[in-house]
Amino acid sequence: MQAAPTEQKGGANLVVVETWTGASASCLKHAFRKSNEAFAEHLGVAVRTVANWQTRPEIVPSPSLQEVLDTALEKASEAVRERFYLLYDGQVSKTSTGDGSDGTRLDPGTPPSDRTTTSLDVVEFGARYPEKAADSTVATWHQKPDLTPKTDVQELLDTALERASESARERFAQRLGGQSATFEPEHVDHTDDVGRAAREALEFASWALSDRVDPLILEHVQYELRRIAVDYVHTPLRPVFEDLLRLRDVTFGLVRERPHPKQARELFFLAGTNLLLLAHASQNLGEPGSGMAQARAAAACAEQADHDGLRAWVAGTQALIAEWSRRHRDAVDFARRGQAYAATAQSRVRLASLEARALARAGNRKGATSALDRARRDWDTILESDDVTEFGGLLTFPLAKASYYAGGVLSLIGDHNQAEAAALQAINIYETGPSEERSYGDEALARVDVALARLARDEVDGAEEILSGVLQLPPEQRIQQLRDGLVRVRRALALPRYANSSYCSDLSEALETFVVPRPDRRTLG
């Protein structure tokens, strides 16, 4: 850590640190006599950041934190700066600059324990402050010379030295190795208050107008979220999940760096969107509990971002997870809660469709029909978008998905003819649309609804034909939700009227050998 002298008001030199490390930052914390929590609040950083400086002295903080530490040292009182320099006693070498000032080099090694406790005449201190320094405390200092007292005792030691007699200070200086022990009270120049206040106001204005996170980084996070949201619907899930984990770590790191307030909301929005996708991925990998935990974290980010669009989408995802976990009442509650925040047609259609399907699973035909009617009223304006749906892919609710949901609701309430029509519409849109928008999961589940409708009319060959597209899915595209749908098909095939049907026997056997892989819990991140 290089340092160069700078002239200060009153003739004192200020050492400018070229590169802060965890060690030097910890020394500054000790110089301020602050705990990790108090120093973190003083700097405006996370407590974990300060703790990391203590445990990892070799770490080099980010450029933004370098500036924060520079400012803290620059604005510190003379006494704090003196303590900061003294913490490197024995590791500080001074060389003459040739112009009458001192150049100082501070070794960025591990900061030593505060040696004041071993140099001060502890017997005199115990006699002067018996109520604070009991005999046992003083004895402990003798027995453990490397011990660092608590913050309040550090302040008490400062006061003791300031009030000590000249002879006591001389003894203290001798024990320090001959260094100066003059601690004059700081002189406060009140005449400069107005000018200082003006400078601080301008510094704050400069900070308020600045960006602490490079806009290029934000653009990269947004780009990656768009790519992953689109890839999600048509590519195998495992690589998508791994990409989401890596991007999550990036966004979490940016948020934890205490970004500028005007960027904090955007970063929380991006982090929440990432968690939203992770919630879907966890659910599709057969881990609804993990999915709900991710959704709760996304909801917390939505609150910090104060973003209604994200609040609405998160509530819908919670409804989806609750529905597939057979918690139908909870699913309805989540869907209705989200409708209070839904400002666009896509969001309203999604939430009403989720409510309808959960009610249908709960056996509430009238409620399901009413909710589905509300969803259909917004179909004509379903292309309307918001900040969430602009990411595309999974974070949209196009007509194909709306038709698939409608088919599922109608199938559950026993309206098989309309269910088949809606499901076939969804399949047709997926088959004829762009390949990157073709959701293999939704299409497979729509095929299951068509098969159930045809079995209800005893069209076994038609059911077998439509299910061929499901049975041909590669293992990595067999989402966990297929289990429930195929169980319903096998139950229909087990009805007494199909007992002598070779078609039914062959189809039932094919479904029995169709395996939906269970996820390895150890690989879910």
XYZ file of C-alpha atoms in Angstrom:
525
model
C 0.000 0.000 0.000
C 1.779 3.137 -1.207
C 1.257 6.456 0.489
C 2.195 10.009 -0.393
C 2.024 13.089 1.853
C -0.506 15.815 1.239
C -0.447 19.181 3.035
C -3.346 19.579 5.447
C -4.755 22.623 7.168
C -2.704 23.354 10.270
C 0.470 21.862 8.830
C -0.334 18.166 9.428
C 0.391 15.647 6.714
C -2.333 13.348 5.365
C -1.161 9.980 4.063
C -3.004 9.069 0.870
C -3.403 5.315 0.452
C -2.876 4.217 -3.122
C -4.431 0.754 -2.733
C -6.499 -0.315 0.244
C -6.440 -3.926 1.392
C -8.467 -5.815 3.952
C -5.624 -5.263 6.419
C -5.425 -1.490 5.993
C -9.232 -1.159 6.017
C -9.322 -3.083 9.303
C -6.690 -0.733 10.710
C -8.911 2.206 9.836
C -11.810 0.516 11.639
C -9.672 0.080 14.757
C -8.507 3.686 14.470
C -12.122 4.845 14.549
C -12.732 2.657 17.644
C -15.763 1.101 15.966
C -17.269 -2.355 15.875
C -17.896 -4.095 12.546
C -21.513 -2.931 12.598
C -20.699 0.670 13.505
C -17.900 0.924 10.924
C -20.137 -0.568 8.222
C -22.798 2.024 9.009
C -20.173 4.787 9.003
C -18.991 3.769 5.509
C -22.416 2.806 4.153
C -21.380 -0.771 3.344
C -22.538 -4.229 4.394
C -21.381 -5.634 7.746
C -20.186 -8.752 5.927
C -17.844 -6.582 3.846
C -16.159 -5.218 6.974
C -15.926 -8.710 8.476
C -14.290 -9.986 5.276
C -11.592 -7.310 5.579
C -10.747 -8.655 9.027
C -10.627 -12.325 8.007
C -9.012 -11.773 4.595
C -6.322 -9.102 5.066
C -4.943 -9.694 1.569
C -8.221 -8.849 -0.212
C -8.306 -5.699 -2.377
C -11.695 -3.939 -2.179
C -13.487 -2.787 -5.331
C -12.725 0.671 -6.816
C -15.928 2.110 -5.368
C -14.970 0.892 -1.878
C -11.450 2.259 -2.360
C -13.049 5.697 -2.807
C -15.218 5.212 0.270
C -12.182 4.340 2.398
C -10.214 7.285 0.965
C -13.036 9.635 1.953
C -13.307 8.141 5.440
C -9.600 8.643 6.098
C -9.617 12.122 4.567
C -12.497 13.286 6.767
C -11.243 11.548 9.916
C -10.124 13.596 12.888
C -6.420 14.064 13.526
C -6.600 11.674 16.483
C -8.132 8.944 14.297
C -5.459 9.445 11.651
C -2.731 9.264 14.311
C -4.131 5.978 15.569
C -4.361 4.692 11.987
C -0.651 5.356 11.426
C 0.374 3.979 14.844
C -1.343 0.657 14.088
C 1.486 0.089 11.617
C 4.177 0.806 14.193
C 7.160 -1.348 13.325
C 5.911 -1.764 9.749
C 6.134 1.939 8.743
C 9.267 3.265 7.074
C 9.697 7.006 6.536
C 11.945 8.528 3.898
C 12.743 12.197 3.393
C 11.212 13.764 0.293
C 13.827 16.476 0.211
C 11.319 19.295 0.600
C 10.824 19.239 4.327
C 7.817 16.880 4.323
C 7.656 13.174 5.036
C 6.763 10.451 2.581
C 5.280 7.412 4.250
C 5.001 3.818 3.065
C 2.527 1.643 4.907
C 2.981 -2.097 4.649
C -0.429 -3.691 3.927
C 0.219 -6.628 6.233
C -2.145 -7.956 8.861
C -2.905 -5.160 11.337
C -1.429 -5.906 14.768
C -3.485 -5.831 17.897
C -3.767 -2.384 19.446
C -0.589 -2.223 21.562
C -1.921 0.624 23.717
C -3.193 -1.936 26.192
C 0.282 -3.351 26.811
C 2.101 0.008 26.865
C -0.150 1.957 29.171
C 0.667 1.831 32.886
C -2.258 -0.461 33.668
C -1.791 -0.178 37.430
C -2.172 3.599 37.242
C -5.188 3.145 34.949
C -6.843 0.725 37.359
C -6.361 3.134 40.224
C -7.724 6.070 38.219
C -10.779 4.228 36.846
C -11.656 1.499 39.366
C -15.313 1.405 38.323
C -14.381 0.507 34.721
C -11.134 -1.411 35.101
C -11.500 -4.032 37.795
C -8.436 -5.849 39.073
C -9.399 -8.886 37.010
C -9.487 -6.796 33.825
C -6.084 -5.271 34.490
C -4.695 -8.694 35.347
C -6.056 -10.042 32.058
C -4.175 -7.319 30.151
C -0.962 -8.431 31.872
C -1.595 -12.084 31.055
C -2.775 -11.491 27.472
C -0.750 -8.636 25.975
C -2.220 -9.221 22.485
C -5.806 -8.820 23.697
C -7.830 -6.059 22.017
C -10.306 -4.451 24.457
C -13.884 -3.686 23.522
C -14.773 -0.399 21.843
C -15.984 1.331 25.009
C -12.771 0.383 26.840
C -10.719 1.654 23.900
C -12.393 5.040 24.299
C -11.727 4.934 28.036
C -8.044 4.294 27.392
C -7.956 7.290 25.028
C -9.434 9.467 27.766
C -6.976 8.134 30.348
C -3.997 9.005 28.159
C -5.335 12.487 27.402
C -5.741 13.197 31.132
C -2.489 11.549 32.219
C 0.306 13.538 33.828
C 3.353 14.518 31.793
C 5.482 11.916 33.600
C 2.901 9.195 32.832
C 2.954 10.173 29.175
C 6.734 10.013 29.163
C 6.652 6.481 30.587
C 4.042 5.582 27.979
C 6.236 6.988 25.194
C 9.231 5.011 26.446
C 7.216 1.790 26.400
C 6.082 2.552 22.859
C 9.719 2.698 21.827
C 10.383 6.400 21.977
C 7.486 7.591 19.783
C 5.646 10.776 20.581
C 2.789 10.466 23.039
C 1.360 13.928 22.785
C -2.368 13.800 22.346
C -3.524 17.376 22.322
C -7.262 17.996 22.230
C -8.483 18.698 18.715
C -9.012 22.324 17.824
C -12.373 22.852 16.161
C -12.478 25.760 13.736
C -16.111 26.847 13.817
C -15.468 29.690 11.380
C -15.259 27.216 8.505
C -18.561 25.437 9.237
C -20.515 27.202 6.506
C -17.881 26.562 3.847
C -17.517 22.940 4.913
C -21.290 22.457 4.813
C -21.366 23.855 1.270
C -18.590 21.516 0.136
C -20.353 18.542 1.675
C -23.590 19.535 -0.062
C -21.805 19.637 -3.422
C -20.160 16.271 -2.724
C -23.566 14.790 -1.947
C -25.020 16.280 -5.137
C -22.190 14.746 -7.143
C -22.867 11.361 -5.544
C -26.629 11.677 -6.116
C -26.104 12.260 -9.835
C -23.567 9.491 -10.350
C -23.911 5.833 -11.305
C -22.088 3.392 -9.026
C -22.849 0.393 -11.256
C -21.652 0.664 -14.837
C -24.661 0.805 -17.219
C -22.915 -1.787 -19.398
C -23.135 -4.290 -16.541
C -26.852 -3.652 -16.160
C -27.322 -4.105 -19.903
C -25.472 -7.423 -19.718
C -27.706 -8.690 -16.886
C -30.827 -7.646 -18.814
C -29.565 -9.323 -21.983
C -28.823 -12.570 -20.154
C -32.248 -12.597 -18.494
C -33.914 -12.143 -21.903
C -31.823 -14.948 -23.395
C -32.553 -17.357 -20.537
C -36.291 -16.540 -20.442
C -36.561 -17.346 -24.163
C -34.340 -20.448 -23.992
C -36.381 -21.743 -21.065
C -39.429 -22.679 -23.148
C -37.684 -24.709 -25.842
C -34.362 -26.037 -24.486
C -33.511 -28.661 -21.822
C -33.923 -27.310 -18.316
C -30.629 -28.285 -16.655
C -28.361 -25.891 -18.634
C -30.916 -23.114 -18.112
C -30.864 -23.741 -14.370
C -27.057 -23.529 -14.264
C -27.104 -20.264 -16.246
C -29.635 -18.827 -13.810
C -27.449 -19.695 -10.827
C -24.448 -17.942 -12.349
C -26.471 -14.848 -13.216
C -28.044 -14.850 -9.744
C -24.592 -14.618 -8.173
C -23.798 -11.618 -10.363
C -26.994 -9.754 -9.469
C -26.702 -10.575 -5.763
C -23.153 -9.238 -5.775
C -24.258 -5.985 -7.381
C -27.083 -5.524 -4.872
C -24.822 -6.240 -1.893
C -22.366 -3.561 -3.015
C -24.921 -0.973 -1.837
C -25.591 0.597 -5.258
C -26.728 4.154 -5.833
C -30.418 4.557 -4.814
C -31.573 5.225 -8.366
C -29.926 1.940 -9.456
C -30.922 -0.085 -6.403
C -34.550 -0.456 -7.519
C -33.503 -1.642 -10.967
C -31.051 -4.132 -9.494
C -33.678 -5.499 -7.102
C -36.039 -5.826 -10.080
C -33.422 -7.773 -12.059
C -32.569 -9.953 -9.051
C -36.277 -10.641 -8.492
C -36.747 -11.607 -12.138
C -33.820 -14.008 -11.889
C -35.300 -15.577 -8.752
C -38.664 -15.817 -10.498
C -37.111 -17.915 -13.263
C -35.335 -20.046 -10.662
C -38.685 -20.634 -8.955
C -40.137 -21.980 -12.217
C -37.048 -24.100 -12.847
C -37.150 -25.620 -9.358
C -40.848 -26.421 -9.789
C -40.307 -28.037 -13.206
C -37.441 -30.083 -11.765
C -39.841 -31.557 -9.210
C -38.877 -29.417 -6.201
C -41.953 -27.297 -5.356
C -40.611 -26.463 -1.881
C -37.439 -25.003 -3.354
C -39.507 -23.255 -5.994
C -41.684 -21.572 -3.375
C -38.582 -20.437 -1.464
C -37.212 -18.846 -4.644
C -40.592 -17.190 -5.229
C -40.645 -15.741 -1.710
C -37.201 -14.255 -2.297
C -38.452 -12.830 -5.601
C -41.414 -11.292 -3.764
C -38.997 -9.602 -1.339
C -37.081 -8.131 -4.287
C -40.339 -6.941 -5.842
C -41.104 -5.061 -2.629
C -37.649 -3.456 -2.563
C -38.023 -2.513 -6.225
C -41.611 -1.329 -5.562
C -42.583 -2.949 -8.880
C -46.246 -3.939 -9.309
C -45.577 -5.902 -12.483
C -43.086 -8.117 -10.684
C -45.398 -8.420 -7.657
C -48.192 -9.668 -9.937
C -45.979 -12.151 -11.771
C -44.474 -13.532 -8.563
C -47.951 -14.055 -7.089
C -48.912 -15.984 -10.220
C -45.841 -18.188 -9.923
C -46.667 -18.872 -6.275
C -50.189 -19.832 -7.374
C -48.754 -22.171 -10.010
C -46.459 -23.909 -7.518
C -49.247 -24.225 -4.934
C -51.617 -25.653 -7.571
C -49.202 -28.386 -8.675
C -48.558 -29.129 -4.978
C -52.311 -29.819 -4.554
C -52.754 -26.763 -2.308
C -55.663 -25.483 -4.349
C -57.028 -22.996 -1.811
C -53.594 -21.389 -1.473
C -53.285 -21.274 -5.253
C -56.568 -19.387 -5.548
C -55.497 -16.931 -2.839
C -52.155 -16.245 -4.549
C -53.827 -15.714 -7.924
C -56.390 -13.302 -6.515
C -53.727 -11.421 -4.550
C -51.720 -10.892 -7.717
C -54.703 -9.456 -9.594
C -54.551 -6.388 -7.353
C -51.196 -5.526 -8.983
C -51.861 -6.697 -12.553
C -51.784 -3.687 -14.875
C -51.506 -5.389 -18.276
C -53.698 -7.827 -20.183
C -51.069 -10.586 -20.153
C -50.779 -10.424 -16.394
C -54.564 -10.342 -15.874
C -55.152 -13.278 -18.246
C -52.419 -15.323 -16.571
C -53.714 -14.760 -13.042
C -57.370 -15.351 -13.967
C -56.382 -18.549 -15.821
C -54.411 -19.788 -12.817
C -57.348 -19.029 -10.532
C -59.707 -20.879 -12.889
C -57.547 -24.001 -13.048
C -57.032 -24.118 -9.273
C -60.790 -23.782 -8.714
C -61.427 -26.526 -11.275
C -59.023 -28.860 -9.470
C -60.839 -28.062 -6.223
C -64.153 -29.089 -7.854
C -65.604 -25.560 -7.999
C -67.059 -25.654 -11.520
C -68.986 -22.383 -11.215
C -65.994 -20.449 -9.873
C -63.680 -21.943 -12.478
C -66.036 -20.990 -15.320
C -66.373 -17.433 -14.023
C -62.607 -16.980 -13.724
C -62.047 -18.428 -17.198
C -64.608 -16.011 -18.642
C -62.675 -13.107 -17.071
C -59.485 -14.391 -18.651
C -61.052 -14.702 -22.085
C -62.354 -11.119 -22.012
C -58.736 -9.909 -22.153
C -57.586 -12.267 -24.922
C -58.014 -9.598 -27.594
C -55.465 -7.298 -25.893
C -53.114 -10.014 -24.685
C -50.134 -8.560 -26.587
C -50.002 -5.637 -24.170
C -46.720 -5.918 -22.234
C -44.839 -4.529 -19.224
C -41.292 -4.602 -17.821
C -41.571 -8.299 -16.943
C -43.084 -9.601 -20.179
C -40.552 -7.639 -22.230
C -38.003 -10.280 -21.237
C -40.002 -12.686 -23.423
C -40.138 -16.466 -23.380
C -41.342 -17.952 -20.109
C -42.153 -14.489 -18.783
C -44.959 -13.980 -21.268
C -48.511 -15.304 -21.532
C -49.319 -15.439 -25.264
C -52.498 -16.752 -26.859
C -51.011 -20.254 -27.203
C -50.493 -20.496 -23.458
C -53.881 -18.953 -22.716
C -55.509 -21.571 -24.975
C -53.582 -24.379 -23.274
C -54.761 -23.147 -19.847
C -58.346 -22.908 -21.066
C -58.157 -26.480 -22.342
C -56.878 -27.634 -18.963
C -59.687 -25.881 -17.071
C -62.397 -27.233 -19.385
C -60.968 -30.752 -19.171
C -60.992 -30.658 -15.371
C -64.650 -29.548 -15.209
C -65.661 -32.250 -17.757
C -66.414 -30.039 -20.787
C -64.379 -32.288 -23.060
C -65.455 -30.982 -26.475
C -64.476 -27.390 -25.660
C -61.379 -28.624 -23.868
C -60.220 -30.434 -27.012
C -60.870 -27.373 -29.185
C -58.880 -25.065 -26.912
C -56.006 -27.534 -26.505
C -55.800 -28.163 -30.264
C -55.669 -24.404 -30.819
C -52.694 -24.189 -28.464
C -50.922 -27.107 -30.189
C -51.502 -25.579 -33.626
C -50.059 -22.205 -32.569
C -46.998 -23.878 -31.067
C -46.440 -26.104 -34.126
C -46.761 -23.274 -36.664
C -45.080 -20.514 -34.680
C -41.377 -19.693 -34.285
C -39.339 -22.584 -32.883
C -37.926 -20.422 -30.085
C -41.478 -19.786 -28.813
C -42.539 -23.450 -28.864
C -42.990 -24.573 -25.267
C -42.457 -28.327 -25.244
C -43.922 -28.566 -21.731
C -47.165 -26.716 -22.456
C -47.609 -28.543 -25.770
C -47.161 -31.924 -24.114
C -49.727 -31.121 -21.417
C -52.162 -29.821 -24.059
C -51.825 -33.172 -25.855
C -52.750 -34.921 -22.618
C -55.960 -32.814 -22.402
C -56.858 -33.757 -26.000
C -56.277 -37.440 -25.208
C -58.577 -37.251 -22.164
C -61.283 -35.569 -24.260
C -61.064 -38.307 -26.900
C -61.118 -41.108 -24.343
C -64.277 -39.538 -22.890
C -65.816 -40.156 -26.346
C -64.230 -43.660 -26.548
C -61.855 -42.545 -29.331
C -58.910 -44.643 -28.146
C -57.078 -44.551 -31.475
C -57.336 -40.755 -31.533
C -55.959 -40.583 -27.991
C -53.037 -42.816 -28.975
C -52.288 -40.614 -32.000
C -52.182 -37.347 -30.061
C -50.076 -38.871 -27.273
C -47.386 -40.009 -29.691
C -45.915 -36.513 -29.501
C -45.617 -36.926 -25.719
C -44.153 -40.426 -25.736
C -41.424 -39.309 -28.142
C -40.115 -36.553 -25.835
C -36.447 -37.009 -24.869
C -35.905 -37.576 -21.133
C -34.524 -34.063 -20.542
C -37.822 -32.534 -21.788
C -40.126 -34.649 -19.636
C -41.200 -32.124 -17.012
C -42.517 -33.325 -13.669
C -46.049 -32.000 -14.323
C -46.531 -34.715 -16.972
C -46.848 -37.279 -14.194
C -50.273 -36.054 -13.028
C -51.667 -35.772 -16.554
C -50.559 -39.246 -17.614
C -51.934 -40.747 -14.389
C -55.366 -39.358 -15.392
C -55.002 -40.978 -18.825
C -54.098 -44.351 -17.334
C -57.080 -44.166 -14.972
C -59.368 -43.533 -17.953
C -57.862 -46.512 -19.796
C -58.484 -48.706 -16.724
C -62.268 -48.221 -16.912
C -64.235 -51.488 -17.315
C -65.443 -50.582 -20.820
C -61.850 -50.767 -22.103
C -61.033 -54.103 -20.503
C -61.040 -56.021 -23.819
C -59.517 -53.290 -26.018
C -56.118 -54.111 -27.490
C -55.633 -50.401 -28.304
C -56.141 -49.551 -24.628
C -53.850 -52.330 -23.482
C -51.046 -51.244 -25.830
C -51.426 -47.557 -24.932
C -51.536 -48.283 -21.217
C -48.357 -50.361 -21.523
C -46.607 -47.549 -23.430
C -47.564 -45.045 -20.740
C -46.364 -47.387 -18.024
C -42.901 -47.619 -19.590
C -42.743 -43.846 -20.174
C -40.462 -42.567 -17.427
C -40.361 -38.993 -16.144
C -36.907 -38.784 -14.544
C -36.841 -37.627 -10.960
C -34.332 -34.862 -10.323
C -31.133 -35.387 -8.381
C -31.679 -33.172 -5.329
C -27.930 -32.749 -4.941
C -27.692 -30.861 -8.252
C -30.354 -28.253 -7.666
C -27.947 -25.596 -6.399
